[in-house]
Short mmCIF file of C-alpha atoms in Angstrom, two decimals:
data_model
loop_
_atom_site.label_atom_id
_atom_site.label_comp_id
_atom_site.label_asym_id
_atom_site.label_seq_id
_atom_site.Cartn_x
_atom_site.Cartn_y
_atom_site.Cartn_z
CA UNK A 1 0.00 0.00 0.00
CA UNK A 2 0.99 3.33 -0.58
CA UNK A 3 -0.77 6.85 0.27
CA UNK A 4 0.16 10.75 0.00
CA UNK A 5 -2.04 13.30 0.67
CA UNK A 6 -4.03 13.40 -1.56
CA UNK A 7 -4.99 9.53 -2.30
CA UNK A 8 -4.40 6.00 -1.63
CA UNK A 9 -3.16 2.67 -3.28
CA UNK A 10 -3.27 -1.02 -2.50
CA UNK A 11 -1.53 -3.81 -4.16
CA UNK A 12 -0.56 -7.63 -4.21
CA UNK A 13 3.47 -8.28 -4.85
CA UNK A 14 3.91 -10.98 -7.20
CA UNK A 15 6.27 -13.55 -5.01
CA UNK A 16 9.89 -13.38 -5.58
CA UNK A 17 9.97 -16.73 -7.51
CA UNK A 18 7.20 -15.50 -9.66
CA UNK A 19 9.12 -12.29 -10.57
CA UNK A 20 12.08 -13.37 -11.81
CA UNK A 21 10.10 -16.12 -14.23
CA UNK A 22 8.17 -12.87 -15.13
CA UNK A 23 11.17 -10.94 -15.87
CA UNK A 24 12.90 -13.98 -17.33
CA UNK A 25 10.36 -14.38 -20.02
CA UNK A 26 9.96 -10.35 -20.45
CA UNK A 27 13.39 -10.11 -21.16
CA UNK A 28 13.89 -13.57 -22.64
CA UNK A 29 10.90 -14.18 -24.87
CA UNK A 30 9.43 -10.66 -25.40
CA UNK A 31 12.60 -8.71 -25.89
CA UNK A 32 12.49 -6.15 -23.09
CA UNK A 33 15.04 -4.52 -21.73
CA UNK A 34 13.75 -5.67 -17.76
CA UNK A 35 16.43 -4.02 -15.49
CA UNK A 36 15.15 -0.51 -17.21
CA UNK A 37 11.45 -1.24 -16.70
CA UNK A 38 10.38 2.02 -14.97
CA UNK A 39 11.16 3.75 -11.64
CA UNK A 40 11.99 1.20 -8.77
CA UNK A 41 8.47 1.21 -7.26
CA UNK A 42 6.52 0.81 -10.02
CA UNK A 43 9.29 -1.90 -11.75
CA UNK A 44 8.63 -4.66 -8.66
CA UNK A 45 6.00 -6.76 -10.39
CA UNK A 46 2.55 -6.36 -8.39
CA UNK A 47 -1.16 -6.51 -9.19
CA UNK A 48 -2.80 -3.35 -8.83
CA UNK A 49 -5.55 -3.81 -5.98
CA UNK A 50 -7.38 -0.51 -5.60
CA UNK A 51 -6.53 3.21 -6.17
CA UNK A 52 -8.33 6.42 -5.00
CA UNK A 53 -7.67 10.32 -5.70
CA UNK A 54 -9.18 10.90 -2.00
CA UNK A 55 -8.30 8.94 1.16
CA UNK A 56 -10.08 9.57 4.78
CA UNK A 57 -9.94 8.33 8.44
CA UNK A 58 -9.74 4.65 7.58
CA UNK A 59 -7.04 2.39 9.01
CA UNK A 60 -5.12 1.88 5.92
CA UNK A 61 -2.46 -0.13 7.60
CA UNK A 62 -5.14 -2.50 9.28
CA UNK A 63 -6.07 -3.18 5.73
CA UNK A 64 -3.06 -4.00 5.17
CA UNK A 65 -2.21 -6.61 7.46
CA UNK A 66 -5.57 -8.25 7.30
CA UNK A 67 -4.19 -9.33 3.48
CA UNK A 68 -0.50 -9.73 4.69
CA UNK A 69 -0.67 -14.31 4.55
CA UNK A 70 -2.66 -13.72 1.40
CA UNK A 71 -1.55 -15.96 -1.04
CA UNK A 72 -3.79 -15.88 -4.78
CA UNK A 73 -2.77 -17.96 -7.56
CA UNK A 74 -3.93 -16.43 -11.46
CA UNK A 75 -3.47 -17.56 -14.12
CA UNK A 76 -2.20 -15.38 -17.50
CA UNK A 77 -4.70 -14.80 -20.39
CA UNK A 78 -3.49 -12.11 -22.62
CA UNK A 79 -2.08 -8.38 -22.73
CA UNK A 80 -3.10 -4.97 -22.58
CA UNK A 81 -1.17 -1.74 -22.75
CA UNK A 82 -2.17 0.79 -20.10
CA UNK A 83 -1.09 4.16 -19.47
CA UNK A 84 0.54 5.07 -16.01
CA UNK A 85 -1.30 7.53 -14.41
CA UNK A 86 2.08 8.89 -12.94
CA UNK A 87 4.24 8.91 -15.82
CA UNK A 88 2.43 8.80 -18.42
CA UNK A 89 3.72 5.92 -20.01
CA UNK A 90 2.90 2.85 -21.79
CA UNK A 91 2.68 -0.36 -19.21
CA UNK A 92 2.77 -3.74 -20.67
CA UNK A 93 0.02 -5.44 -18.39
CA UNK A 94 -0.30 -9.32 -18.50
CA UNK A 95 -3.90 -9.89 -17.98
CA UNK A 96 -4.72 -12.53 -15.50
CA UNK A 97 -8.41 -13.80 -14.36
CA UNK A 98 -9.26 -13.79 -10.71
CA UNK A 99 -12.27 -13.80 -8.49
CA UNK A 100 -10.22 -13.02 -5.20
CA UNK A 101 -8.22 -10.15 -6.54
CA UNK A 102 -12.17 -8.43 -7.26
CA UNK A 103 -13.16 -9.61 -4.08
CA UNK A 104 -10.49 -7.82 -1.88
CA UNK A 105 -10.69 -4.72 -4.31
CA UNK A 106 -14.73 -4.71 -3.12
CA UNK A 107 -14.06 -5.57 0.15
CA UNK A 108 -11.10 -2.59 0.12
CA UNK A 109 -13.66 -0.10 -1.43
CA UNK A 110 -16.71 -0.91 1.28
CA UNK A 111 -14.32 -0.66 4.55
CA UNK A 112 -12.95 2.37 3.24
CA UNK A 113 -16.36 4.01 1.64
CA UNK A 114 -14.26 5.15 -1.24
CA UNK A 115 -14.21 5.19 -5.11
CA UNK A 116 -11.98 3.43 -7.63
CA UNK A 117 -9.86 6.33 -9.50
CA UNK A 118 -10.66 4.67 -12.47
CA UNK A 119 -14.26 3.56 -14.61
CA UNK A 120 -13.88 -0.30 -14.32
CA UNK A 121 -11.45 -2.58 -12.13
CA UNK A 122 -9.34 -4.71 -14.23
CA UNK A 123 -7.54 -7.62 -13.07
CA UNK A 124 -3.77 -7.51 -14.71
CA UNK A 125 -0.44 -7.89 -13.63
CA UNK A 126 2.50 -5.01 -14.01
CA UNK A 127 5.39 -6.37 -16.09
CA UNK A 128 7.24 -3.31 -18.05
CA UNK A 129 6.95 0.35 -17.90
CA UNK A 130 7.47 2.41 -20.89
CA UNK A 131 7.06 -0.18 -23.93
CA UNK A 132 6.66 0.50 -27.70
CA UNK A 133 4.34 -2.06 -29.21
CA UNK A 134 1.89 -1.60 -31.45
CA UNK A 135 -1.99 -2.98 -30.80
CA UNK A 136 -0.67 -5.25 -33.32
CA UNK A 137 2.72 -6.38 -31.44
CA UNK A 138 0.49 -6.58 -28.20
CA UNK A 139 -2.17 -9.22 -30.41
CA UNK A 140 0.67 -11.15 -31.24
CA UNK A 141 2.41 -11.55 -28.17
CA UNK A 142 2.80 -15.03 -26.50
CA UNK A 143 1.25 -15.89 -23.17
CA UNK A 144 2.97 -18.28 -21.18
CA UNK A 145 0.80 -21.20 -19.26
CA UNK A 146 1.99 -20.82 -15.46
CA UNK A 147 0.56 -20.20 -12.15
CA UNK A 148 1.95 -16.84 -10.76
CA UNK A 149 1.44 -16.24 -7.26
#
């Protein structure tokens, strides 16, 4: 989790093991340049949880470390590019499918009573900041069958 003044954000860290397949097949299979893969908080791979422009009185860190033992296993089923909303630049984002990661991002927005900075909650996984493919490069890409956790 991470919060400022002005907002809040939650997030799962992919497991260490899980990373370095992630980066070895980024940098391996896909070409990427994975030690240059943005600054170093948003380069640790992580799936995003639940954001918000506005924060209140809530006990963020309680949140926290109710989800600290939480272990979710996804599975990968394609890409997407996204747009940082701090840099501005394009994110490679390995969709993945997963019931839990919805559920704690409801559970997250009715404890705190807040919105979701963005229209819809996607479920995806972080894997390279500031990429150059084309929607065409992204449709062609190859998604690797594994469990990340």
């Amino acid at each position: 989790m991470s919060q400022n003044n002005n907002g809040v954000y939650f997030s799962f860290l992919v497991s260490e093991n899980d990373a370095i397949k992630l980066n070895d097949f980024g940098r391996d299979v896909l070409g990427l340049d994975m030690e240059n893969s943005g600054c170093s908080y948003e380069s640790r791979k992580h799936a995003s949880l639940f954001a918000s422009k506005t924060r209140n009185e809530v006990d963020y860190d309680q949140i926290v470390k109710d989800r600290e033992n939480t272990t979710i296993t996804v599975q990968p089923v394609g890409w997407k590019i996204i747009k940082s909303p701090n840099t501005g630049k394009d994110c490679l984002a390995l969709m993945i499918n997963s019931d839990e990661l919805i559920k704690h991002h409801e559970e997250i927005k009715q404890i705190t009573g807040l919105n979701h900075a963005f229209d819809s909650f996607i479920t995806y996984i972080s894997l390279h900041y500031d990429v150059h493919f084309t929607k065409v490069d992204i449709n062609n890409l190859p998604v690797r069958n594994f469990d990340i956790q």
